[in-house]
Tab-separated table of N, CA and C in Angstrom:
chain	number	residue	atom	x	y	z
A	1	UNK	N	54.286	-16.975	51.495
A	1	UNK	CA	54.020	-18.273	52.068
A	1	UNK	C	53.026	-18.110	53.202
A	2	UNK	N	52.079	-19.029	53.277
A	2	UNK	CA	51.008	-18.960	54.261
A	2	UNK	C	51.390	-19.732	55.518
A	3	UNK	N	51.086	-19.146	56.659
A	3	UNK	CA	51.329	-19.838	57.927
A	3	UNK	C	49.997	-20.342	58.474
A	4	UNK	N	49.992	-21.319	59.365
A	4	UNK	CA	48.734	-21.858	59.886
A	4	UNK	C	47.886	-20.846	60.644
A	5	UNK	N	48.451	-19.736	61.085
A	5	UNK	CA	47.671	-18.744	61.836
A	5	UNK	C	47.001	-17.717	60.940
A	6	UNK	N	47.347	-17.682	59.659
A	6	UNK	CA	46.718	-16.736	58.740
A	6	UNK	C	45.248	-17.122	58.526
A	7	UNK	N	44.372	-16.146	58.546
A	7	UNK	CA	42.962	-16.475	58.299
A	7	UNK	C	42.746	-16.806	56.823
A	8	UNK	N	41.864	-17.721	56.574
A	8	UNK	CA	41.508	-18.084	55.210
A	8	UNK	C	40.403	-17.136	54.764
A	9	UNK	N	40.626	-16.485	53.641
A	9	UNK	CA	39.655	-15.538	53.123
A	9	UNK	C	38.924	-16.216	51.971
A	10	UNK	N	37.604	-16.284	52.094
A	10	UNK	CA	36.778	-16.841	51.026
A	10	UNK	C	35.795	-15.762	50.611
A	11	UNK	N	35.868	-15.367	49.388
A	11	UNK	CA	34.988	-14.316	48.899
A	11	UNK	C	33.633	-14.913	48.549
A	12	UNK	N	32.593	-14.228	48.942
A	12	UNK	CA	31.244	-14.685	48.657
A	12	UNK	C	30.633	-15.463	49.803
A	13	UNK	N	31.412	-15.882	50.785
A	13	UNK	CA	30.850	-16.591	51.932
A	13	UNK	C	30.128	-15.609	52.832
A	14	UNK	N	29.110	-16.085	53.475
A	14	UNK	CA	28.402	-15.250	54.435
A	14	UNK	C	28.585	-15.858	55.822
A	15	UNK	N	28.587	-15.032	56.836
A	15	UNK	CA	28.768	-15.551	58.189
A	15	UNK	C	27.531	-16.276	58.712
A	16	UNK	N	26.433	-16.238	57.980
A	16	UNK	CA	25.205	-16.865	58.433
A	16	UNK	C	25.288	-18.382	58.320
A	17	UNK	N	24.487	-19.066	59.090
A	17	UNK	CA	24.462	-20.521	59.071
A	17	UNK	C	23.940	-21.019	57.726
A	18	UNK	N	24.434	-22.159	57.318
A	18	UNK	CA	24.042	-22.752	56.044
A	18	UNK	C	22.618	-23.286	56.146
A	19	UNK	N	21.867	-23.111	55.076
A	19	UNK	CA	20.502	-23.616	55.000
A	19	UNK	C	20.352	-24.418	53.713
A	20	UNK	N	20.619	-25.727	53.763
A	20	UNK	CA	20.522	-26.546	52.543
A	20	UNK	C	19.098	-26.553	51.986
A	21	UNK	N	18.995	-26.305	50.698
A	21	UNK	CA	17.702	-26.170	50.045
A	21	UNK	C	16.911	-27.476	50.066
A	22	UNK	N	17.526	-28.559	49.632
A	22	UNK	CA	16.820	-29.840	49.552
A	22	UNK	C	16.352	-30.330	50.908
A	23	UNK	N	17.209	-30.225	51.915
A	23	UNK	CA	16.841	-30.676	53.254
A	23	UNK	C	15.697	-29.831	53.808
A	24	UNK	N	15.729	-28.536	53.579
A	24	UNK	CA	14.671	-27.652	54.083
A	24	UNK	C	13.334	-27.960	53.421
A	25	UNK	N	13.343	-28.185	52.117
A	25	UNK	CA	12.101	-28.507	51.408
A	25	UNK	C	11.568	-29.862	51.872
A	26	UNK	N	12.439	-30.853	52.039
A	26	UNK	CA	11.996	-32.170	52.491
A	26	UNK	C	11.398	-32.104	53.900
A	27	UNK	N	12.008	-31.326	54.779
A	27	UNK	CA	11.447	-31.168	56.117
A	27	UNK	C	10.071	-30.509	56.048
A	28	UNK	N	9.925	-29.526	55.176
A	28	UNK	CA	8.620	-28.890	55.008
A	28	UNK	C	7.596	-29.850	54.437
A	29	UNK	N	8.007	-30.694	53.471
A	29	UNK	CA	7.085	-31.681	52.902
A	29	UNK	C	6.612	-32.689	53.950
A	30	UNK	N	7.451	-32.931	54.956
A	30	UNK	CA	7.081	-33.844	56.038
A	30	UNK	C	6.360	-33.111	57.175
A	31	UNK	N	5.975	-31.852	56.932
A	31	UNK	CA	5.266	-31.013	57.894
A	31	UNK	C	6.058	-30.816	59.185
A	32	UNK	N	7.358	-30.655	59.021
A	32	UNK	CA	8.259	-30.402	60.142
A	32	UNK	C	8.928	-29.057	59.954
A	33	UNK	N	9.443	-28.502	61.033
A	33	UNK	CA	10.150	-27.225	60.981
A	33	UNK	C	11.350	-27.348	60.056
A	34	UNK	N	11.506	-26.437	59.075
A	34	UNK	CA	12.649	-26.530	58.169
A	34	UNK	C	13.985	-26.250	58.848
A	35	UNK	N	13.964	-25.590	59.998
A	35	UNK	CA	15.215	-25.269	60.686
A	35	UNK	C	15.757	-26.464	61.459
A	36	UNK	N	14.918	-27.111	62.272
A	36	UNK	CA	15.413	-28.201	63.117
A	36	UNK	C	14.936	-29.574	62.672
A	37	UNK	N	13.821	-29.656	61.988
A	37	UNK	CA	13.304	-30.933	61.523
A	37	UNK	C	12.525	-31.702	62.578
A	38	UNK	N	12.356	-31.129	63.770
A	38	UNK	CA	11.670	-31.841	64.847
A	38	UNK	C	10.313	-31.247	65.198
A	39	UNK	N	10.189	-29.935	65.163
A	39	UNK	CA	8.948	-29.282	65.557
A	39	UNK	C	7.882	-29.386	64.488
A	40	UNK	N	6.618	-29.329	64.915
A	40	UNK	CA	5.502	-29.343	63.977
A	40	UNK	C	5.458	-28.022	63.220
A	41	UNK	N	5.099	-28.091	61.938
A	41	UNK	CA	5.029	-26.886	61.115
A	41	UNK	C	3.621	-26.291	61.108
A	42	UNK	N	2.588	-27.121	61.305
A	42	UNK	CA	1.206	-26.654	61.214
A	42	UNK	C	0.484	-26.839	62.537
A	43	UNK	N	-0.301	-25.831	62.915
A	43	UNK	CA	-1.146	-25.949	64.105
A	43	UNK	C	-2.566	-26.344	63.725
A	44	UNK	N	-2.968	-26.087	62.503
A	44	UNK	CA	-4.252	-26.520	61.954
A	44	UNK	C	-3.966	-27.044	60.547
A	45	UNK	N	-5.016	-27.339	59.795
A	45	UNK	CA	-4.819	-27.978	58.486
A	45	UNK	C	-3.868	-27.192	57.591
A	46	UNK	N	-4.099	-25.904	57.403
A	46	UNK	CA	-3.218	-25.081	56.578
A	46	UNK	C	-2.675	-23.869	57.328
A	47	UNK	N	-2.811	-23.831	58.637
A	47	UNK	CA	-2.334	-22.707	59.453
A	47	UNK	C	-1.005	-23.072	60.097
A	48	UNK	N	0.093	-22.452	59.628
A	48	UNK	CA	1.395	-22.751	60.241
A	48	UNK	C	1.491	-22.189	61.657
A	49	UNK	N	2.373	-22.775	62.444
A	49	UNK	CA	2.622	-22.282	63.799
A	49	UNK	C	3.322	-20.931	63.700
A	50	UNK	N	3.211	-20.134	64.762
A	50	UNK	CA	3.906	-18.852	64.785
A	50	UNK	C	5.398	-19.043	65.038
A	51	UNK	N	5.730	-19.961	65.941
A	51	UNK	CA	7.122	-20.265	66.279
A	51	UNK	C	7.251	-21.768	66.466
A	52	UNK	N	8.383	-22.320	66.080
A	52	UNK	CA	8.645	-23.746	66.285
A	52	UNK	C	8.729	-24.010	67.789
A	53	UNK	N	8.051	-25.048	68.257
A	53	UNK	CA	8.052	-25.383	69.682
A	53	UNK	C	9.397	-25.944	70.135
A	54	UNK	N	10.201	-26.475	69.203
A	54	UNK	CA	11.477	-27.089	69.568
A	54	UNK	C	12.622	-26.084	69.509
A	55	UNK	N	12.789	-25.404	68.374
A	55	UNK	CA	13.946	-24.513	68.198
A	55	UNK	C	13.597	-23.032	68.321
A	56	UNK	N	12.319	-22.682	68.287
A	56	UNK	CA	11.909	-21.293	68.428
A	56	UNK	C	11.971	-20.474	67.156
A	57	UNK	N	12.239	-21.083	66.006
A	57	UNK	CA	12.303	-20.354	64.729
A	57	UNK	C	10.940	-19.740	64.424
A	58	UNK	N	10.930	-18.468	64.056
A	58	UNK	CA	9.683	-17.762	63.733
A	58	UNK	C	9.180	-18.211	62.368
A	59	UNK	N	7.913	-18.590	62.305
A	59	UNK	CA	7.298	-19.024	61.049
A	59	UNK	C	6.136	-18.124	60.637
A	60	UNK	N	5.867	-17.091	61.438
A	60	UNK	CA	4.680	-16.275	61.205
A	60	UNK	C	4.786	-15.380	59.984
A	61	UNK	N	5.972	-15.146	59.465
A	61	UNK	CA	6.108	-14.192	58.360
A	61	UNK	C	6.252	-14.845	56.997
A	62	UNK	N	5.893	-16.109	56.874
A	62	UNK	CA	5.984	-16.766	55.564
A	62	UNK	C	4.953	-16.172	54.613
A	63	UNK	N	5.206	-16.309	53.314
A	63	UNK	CA	4.281	-15.826	52.290
A	63	UNK	C	4.104	-16.927	51.246
A	64	UNK	N	3.366	-17.955	51.583
A	64	UNK	CA	3.181	-19.043	50.629
A	64	UNK	C	1.811	-18.979	49.970
A	65	UNK	N	1.230	-17.815	49.926
A	65	UNK	CA	-0.153	-17.564	49.528
A	65	UNK	C	-0.670	-18.447	48.391
A	66	UNK	N	-0.295	-18.166	47.161
A	66	UNK	CA	-0.910	-18.819	46.005
A	66	UNK	C	-0.080	-19.939	45.404
A	67	UNK	N	1.184	-20.048	45.740
A	67	UNK	CA	2.028	-21.055	45.092
A	67	UNK	C	1.599	-22.492	45.387
A	68	UNK	N	1.282	-22.892	46.619
A	68	UNK	CA	0.874	-24.285	46.847
A	68	UNK	C	-0.353	-24.718	46.033
A	69	UNK	N	-1.434	-23.917	45.968
A	69	UNK	CA	-2.548	-24.357	45.117
A	69	UNK	C	-2.166	-24.456	43.638
A	70	UNK	N	-1.317	-23.554	43.163
A	70	UNK	CA	-0.880	-23.648	41.768
A	70	UNK	C	-0.121	-24.940	41.519
A	71	UNK	N	0.742	-25.312	42.434
A	71	UNK	CA	1.510	-26.552	42.271
A	71	UNK	C	0.577	-27.755	42.302
A	72	UNK	N	-0.388	-27.760	43.231
A	72	UNK	CA	-1.349	-28.862	43.313
A	72	UNK	C	-2.145	-28.968	42.024
A	73	UNK	N	-2.630	-27.850	41.522
A	73	UNK	CA	-3.411	-27.871	40.281
A	73	UNK	C	-2.557	-28.353	39.114
A	74	UNK	N	-1.322	-27.881	39.027
A	74	UNK	CA	-0.455	-28.274	37.916
A	74	UNK	C	-0.178	-29.777	37.933
A	75	UNK	N	0.250	-30.291	39.069
A	75	UNK	CA	0.605	-31.709	39.161
A	75	UNK	C	-0.641	-32.578	39.054
A	76	UNK	N	-1.649	-32.269	39.852
A	76	UNK	CA	-2.850	-33.085	39.883
A	76	UNK	C	-3.602	-33.041	38.554
A	77	UNK	N	-3.608	-31.882	37.910
A	77	UNK	CA	-4.261	-31.786	36.611
A	77	UNK	C	-3.637	-32.709	35.587
A	78	UNK	N	-2.303	-32.767	35.556
A	78	UNK	CA	-1.638	-33.654	34.600
A	78	UNK	C	-1.910	-35.123	34.922
A	79	UNK	N	-1.872	-35.481	36.186
A	79	UNK	CA	-2.081	-36.874	36.579
A	79	UNK	C	-3.523	-37.295	36.333
A	80	UNK	N	-4.480	-36.472	36.729
A	80	UNK	CA	-5.891	-36.838	36.578
A	80	UNK	C	-6.303	-36.868	35.110
A	81	UNK	N	-5.903	-35.877	34.353
A	81	UNK	CA	-6.268	-35.866	32.928
A	81	UNK	C	-5.614	-37.049	32.207
A	82	UNK	N	-4.353	-37.337	32.544
A	82	UNK	CA	-3.691	-38.505	31.949
A	82	UNK	C	-4.376	-39.804	32.336
A	83	UNK	N	-4.753	-39.922	33.598
A	83	UNK	CA	-5.467	-41.124	34.039
A	83	UNK	C	-6.821	-41.258	33.388
A	84	UNK	N	-7.536	-40.149	33.286
A	84	UNK	CA	-8.835	-40.177	32.618
A	84	UNK	C	-8.680	-40.604	31.160
A	85	UNK	N	-7.701	-40.042	30.461
A	85	UNK	CA	-7.533	-40.354	29.043
A	85	UNK	C	-7.134	-41.817	28.844
A	86	UNK	N	-6.238	-42.325	29.695
A	86	UNK	CA	-5.865	-43.739	29.587
A	86	UNK	C	-7.051	-44.652	29.884
A	87	UNK	N	-7.835	-44.306	30.892
A	87	UNK	CA	-9.011	-45.107	31.223
A	87	UNK	C	-10.037	-45.052	30.098
A	88	UNK	N	-10.224	-43.880	29.529
A	88	UNK	CA	-11.197	-43.721	28.457
A	88	UNK	C	-10.779	-44.485	27.203
A	89	UNK	N	-9.485	-44.573	26.959
A	89	UNK	CA	-9.011	-45.321	25.784
A	89	UNK	C	-9.085	-46.831	26.015
A	90	UNK	N	-8.956	-47.263	27.255
A	90	UNK	CA	-8.933	-48.693	27.558
A	90	UNK	C	-10.329	-49.265	27.733
A	91	UNK	N	-11.183	-48.560	28.471
A	91	UNK	CA	-12.532	-49.049	28.769
A	91	UNK	C	-13.559	-48.093	28.180
A	92	UNK	N	-14.598	-48.652	27.601
A	92	UNK	CA	-15.692	-47.837	27.080
A	92	UNK	C	-16.715	-47.653	28.201
A	93	UNK	N	-16.600	-46.541	28.913
A	93	UNK	CA	-17.476	-46.246	30.041
A	93	UNK	C	-18.287	-45.002	29.754
A	94	UNK	N	-19.501	-44.929	30.307
A	94	UNK	CA	-20.279	-43.692	30.153
A	94	UNK	C	-19.624	-42.539	30.918
A	95	UNK	N	-20.009	-41.334	30.560
A	95	UNK	CA	-19.419	-40.146	31.169
A	95	UNK	C	-19.689	-40.104	32.671
A	96	UNK	N	-20.872	-40.511	33.114
A	96	UNK	CA	-21.198	-40.457	34.545
A	96	UNK	C	-20.301	-41.384	35.361
A	97	UNK	N	-19.853	-42.491	34.776
A	97	UNK	CA	-18.944	-43.388	35.495
A	97	UNK	C	-17.576	-42.726	35.642
A	98	UNK	N	-17.101	-42.102	34.574
A	98	UNK	CA	-15.830	-41.364	34.669
A	98	UNK	C	-15.929	-40.263	35.719
A	99	UNK	N	-17.046	-39.555	35.733
A	99	UNK	CA	-17.241	-38.499	36.717
A	99	UNK	C	-17.271	-39.077	38.136
A	100	UNK	N	-17.919	-40.216	38.308
A	100	UNK	CA	-17.991	-40.860	39.624
A	100	UNK	C	-16.626	-41.362	40.079
A	101	UNK	N	-15.759	-41.702	39.142
A	101	UNK	CA	-14.419	-42.194	39.500
A	101	UNK	C	-13.457	-41.030	39.731
A	102	UNK	N	-13.370	-40.119	38.764
A	102	UNK	CA	-12.294	-39.124	38.774
A	102	UNK	C	-12.567	-37.908	39.644
A	103	UNK	N	-13.815	-37.527	39.861
A	103	UNK	CA	-14.091	-36.376	40.726
A	103	UNK	C	-13.676	-36.642	42.181
A	104	UNK	N	-14.053	-37.777	42.789
A	104	UNK	CA	-13.588	-38.031	44.159
A	104	UNK	C	-12.068	-38.208	44.257
A	105	UNK	N	-11.478	-38.858	43.266
A	105	UNK	CA	-10.019	-39.029	43.276
A	105	UNK	C	-9.336	-37.659	43.250
A	106	UNK	N	-9.851	-36.751	42.439
A	106	UNK	CA	-9.269	-35.418	42.329
A	106	UNK	C	-9.387	-34.655	43.644
A	107	UNK	N	-10.557	-34.654	44.246
A	107	UNK	CA	-10.773	-33.903	45.485
A	107	UNK	C	-9.940	-34.484	46.629
A	108	UNK	N	-9.954	-35.795	46.780
A	108	UNK	CA	-9.213	-36.435	47.878
A	108	UNK	C	-7.716	-36.223	47.714
A	109	UNK	N	-7.206	-36.378	46.502
A	109	UNK	CA	-5.773	-36.196	46.271
A	109	UNK	C	-5.362	-34.739	46.471
A	110	UNK	N	-6.190	-33.795	46.057
A	110	UNK	CA	-5.874	-32.376	46.265
A	110	UNK	C	-5.823	-32.049	47.759
A	111	UNK	N	-6.789	-32.550	48.516
A	111	UNK	CA	-6.799	-32.298	49.961
A	111	UNK	C	-5.625	-32.984	50.665
A	112	UNK	N	-5.232	-34.143	50.184
A	112	UNK	CA	-4.112	-34.859	50.806
A	112	UNK	C	-2.765	-34.228	50.481
A	113	UNK	N	-2.664	-33.538	49.352
A	113	UNK	CA	-1.356	-33.023	48.932
A	113	UNK	C	-1.136	-31.546	49.226
A	114	UNK	N	-2.169	-30.788	49.551
A	114	UNK	CA	-1.993	-29.341	49.725
A	114	UNK	C	-1.142	-29.007	50.945
A	115	UNK	N	-1.318	-29.711	52.067
A	115	UNK	CA	-0.543	-29.392	53.267
A	115	UNK	C	0.947	-29.706	53.098
A	116	UNK	N	1.338	-30.890	52.603
A	116	UNK	CA	2.771	-31.114	52.393
A	116	UNK	C	3.393	-30.149	51.385
A	117	UNK	N	2.657	-29.803	50.349
A	117	UNK	CA	3.201	-28.871	49.357
A	117	UNK	C	3.363	-27.488	49.973
A	118	UNK	N	2.414	-27.051	50.791
A	118	UNK	CA	2.561	-25.758	51.465
A	118	UNK	C	3.758	-25.802	52.414
A	119	UNK	N	3.957	-26.908	53.108
A	119	UNK	CA	5.132	-27.057	53.963
A	119	UNK	C	6.425	-26.990	53.173
A	120	UNK	N	6.442	-27.608	51.987
A	120	UNK	CA	7.626	-27.540	51.128
A	120	UNK	C	7.918	-26.129	50.661
A	121	UNK	N	6.869	-25.360	50.370
A	121	UNK	CA	7.053	-23.960	49.957
A	121	UNK	C	7.591	-23.132	51.122
A	122	UNK	N	7.087	-23.385	52.328
A	122	UNK	CA	7.614	-22.679	53.501
A	122	UNK	C	9.075	-23.054	53.720
A	123	UNK	N	9.422	-24.335	53.538
A	123	UNK	CA	10.816	-24.763	53.642
A	123	UNK	C	11.697	-24.094	52.600
A	124	UNK	N	11.190	-23.944	51.382
A	124	UNK	CA	11.920	-23.254	50.321
A	124	UNK	C	12.172	-21.799	50.701
A	125	UNK	N	11.149	-21.121	51.198
A	125	UNK	CA	11.302	-19.725	51.590
A	125	UNK	C	12.282	-19.594	52.754
A	126	UNK	N	12.251	-20.527	53.692
A	126	UNK	CA	13.169	-20.469	54.828
A	126	UNK	C	14.615	-20.669	54.353
A	127	UNK	N	14.834	-21.635	53.461
A	127	UNK	CA	16.185	-21.919	52.981
A	127	UNK	C	16.761	-20.758	52.184
A	128	UNK	N	15.928	-20.064	51.433
A	128	UNK	CA	16.397	-18.948	50.607
A	128	UNK	C	16.332	-17.608	51.338
A	129	UNK	N	15.967	-17.642	52.619
A	129	UNK	CA	15.874	-16.437	53.456
A	129	UNK	C	14.919	-15.400	52.854
A	130	UNK	N	13.796	-15.857	52.373
A	130	UNK	CA	12.802	-14.982	51.753
A	130	UNK	C	11.780	-14.512	52.784
A	131	UNK	N	11.212	-13.353	52.577
A	131	UNK	CA	10.067	-12.835	53.328
A	131	UNK	C	10.302	-12.809	54.833
A	132	UNK	N	11.420	-12.294	55.257
A	132	UNK	CA	11.672	-12.138	56.677
A	132	UNK	C	12.406	-13.294	57.326
A	133	UNK	N	12.586	-14.422	56.640
A	133	UNK	CA	13.308	-15.549	57.220
A	133	UNK	C	14.805	-15.272	57.319
A	134	UNK	N	15.292	-14.237	56.672
A	134	UNK	CA	16.709	-13.897	56.744
A	134	UNK	C	17.022	-12.860	57.808
A	135	UNK	N	16.020	-12.353	58.476
A	135	UNK	CA	16.236	-11.389	59.537
A	135	UNK	C	16.071	-9.941	59.106
A	136	UNK	N	15.995	-9.669	57.823
A	136	UNK	CA	15.828	-8.296	57.355
A	136	UNK	C	14.340	-7.973	57.236
A	137	UNK	N	14.064	-6.707	57.103
A	137	UNK	CA	12.685	-6.257	56.988
A	137	UNK	C	12.116	-6.671	55.638
A	138	UNK	N	10.823	-6.964	55.626
A	138	UNK	CA	10.163	-7.378	54.392
A	138	UNK	C	9.363	-6.234	53.781
A	139	UNK	N	9.579	-5.020	54.270
A	139	UNK	CA	8.841	-3.880	53.738
A	139	UNK	C	9.424	-3.466	52.386
A	140	UNK	N	8.592	-2.913	51.521
A	140	UNK	CA	9.090	-2.509	50.205
A	140	UNK	C	10.090	-1.359	50.312
A	141	UNK	N	11.015	-1.328	49.369
A	141	UNK	CA	12.003	-0.249	49.332
A	141	UNK	C	11.345	1.044	48.885
A	142	UNK	N	11.882	2.161	49.363
A	142	UNK	CA	11.404	3.460	48.907
A	142	UNK	C	11.974	3.717	47.523
A	143	UNK	N	11.104	4.031	46.599
A	143	UNK	CA	11.533	4.284	45.232
A	143	UNK	C	10.669	5.378	44.651
A	144	UNK	N	11.300	6.414	44.170
A	144	UNK	CA	10.593	7.496	43.513
A	144	UNK	C	10.817	7.373	42.010
A	145	UNK	N	9.765	7.181	41.245
A	145	UNK	CA	9.938	7.077	39.803
A	145	UNK	C	10.372	8.422	39.233
A	146	UNK	N	11.092	8.419	38.142
A	146	UNK	CA	11.525	9.685	37.541
A	146	UNK	C	10.315	10.491	37.083
A	147	UNK	N	10.388	11.786	37.272
A	147	UNK	CA	9.280	12.658	36.946
A	147	UNK	C	9.374	13.216	35.535
A	148	UNK	N	10.575	13.220	34.939
A	148	UNK	CA	10.747	13.756	33.592
A	148	UNK	C	11.296	12.665	32.692
A	149	UNK	N	10.938	12.701	31.422
A	149	UNK	CA	11.528	11.723	30.503
A	149	UNK	C	13.016	12.005	30.302
A	150	UNK	N	13.705	11.040	29.818
A	150	UNK	CA	15.142	11.150	29.565
A	150	UNK	C	15.374	12.165	28.453
A	151	UNK	N	16.455	12.952	28.593
A	151	UNK	CA	16.796	13.954	27.586
A	151	UNK	C	16.934	13.293	26.216
A	152	UNK	N	16.341	13.911	25.216
A	152	UNK	CA	16.463	13.419	23.851
A	152	UNK	C	15.442	12.357	23.492
A	153	UNK	N	14.691	11.869	24.466
A	153	UNK	CA	13.676	10.858	24.214
A	153	UNK	C	12.338	11.568	24.074
A	154	UNK	N	11.704	11.415	22.953
A	154	UNK	CA	10.454	12.110	22.687
A	154	UNK	C	9.292	11.158	22.928
A	155	UNK	N	8.537	11.432	23.988
A	155	UNK	CA	7.378	10.629	24.339
A	155	UNK	C	6.120	11.444	24.120
A	156	UNK	N	5.006	10.798	23.913
A	156	UNK	CA	3.743	11.555	23.802
A	156	UNK	C	3.479	12.313	25.100
A	157	UNK	N	2.642	13.334	25.011
A	157	UNK	CA	2.373	14.192	26.146
A	157	UNK	C	1.727	13.460	27.321
A	158	UNK	N	1.095	12.318	27.095
A	158	UNK	CA	0.462	11.623	28.205
A	158	UNK	C	1.482	11.054	29.168
A	159	UNK	N	2.738	10.855	28.726
A	159	UNK	CA	3.760	10.329	29.593
A	159	UNK	C	4.518	11.410	30.362
A	160	UNK	N	4.369	12.652	29.979
A	160	UNK	CA	5.046	13.755	30.670
A	160	UNK	C	4.201	14.183	31.850
A	161	UNK	N	4.755	14.040	33.017
A	161	UNK	CA	4.025	14.359	34.246
A	161	UNK	C	4.540	15.647	34.813
């Protein structure tokens, strides 16, 4: 029988503070600190701050390198190509008119969406404790590959080192 003074044991829980994924991504999409939601996330157009001015959370070790442009290209490509195809099926316009319409829309929308998407990726990394946001080192693990093939496995001589 359990008494009120017995500690509750929950397996799999961590003593670290909870970081809700959706809330962190939404704060990043709004260009706010994913930790507190109040501090600015960017000091320039795509340059994140080193530390949040409100809560002091370190943001300098994020790694959002290529994912935000990929997301912008994926989403914007589907929307622009779909819009172009619908417009082309509805109105008979010359190619130069389509180019005059869709090229500026594409550039303006890409520039308007890259910063919030990068903020969302930083929020995702913060929530999942990736790339130093969890407090551990982000250096690669030491790993020595095996120098000999497995016994009984016959590989060509180029694989034997």
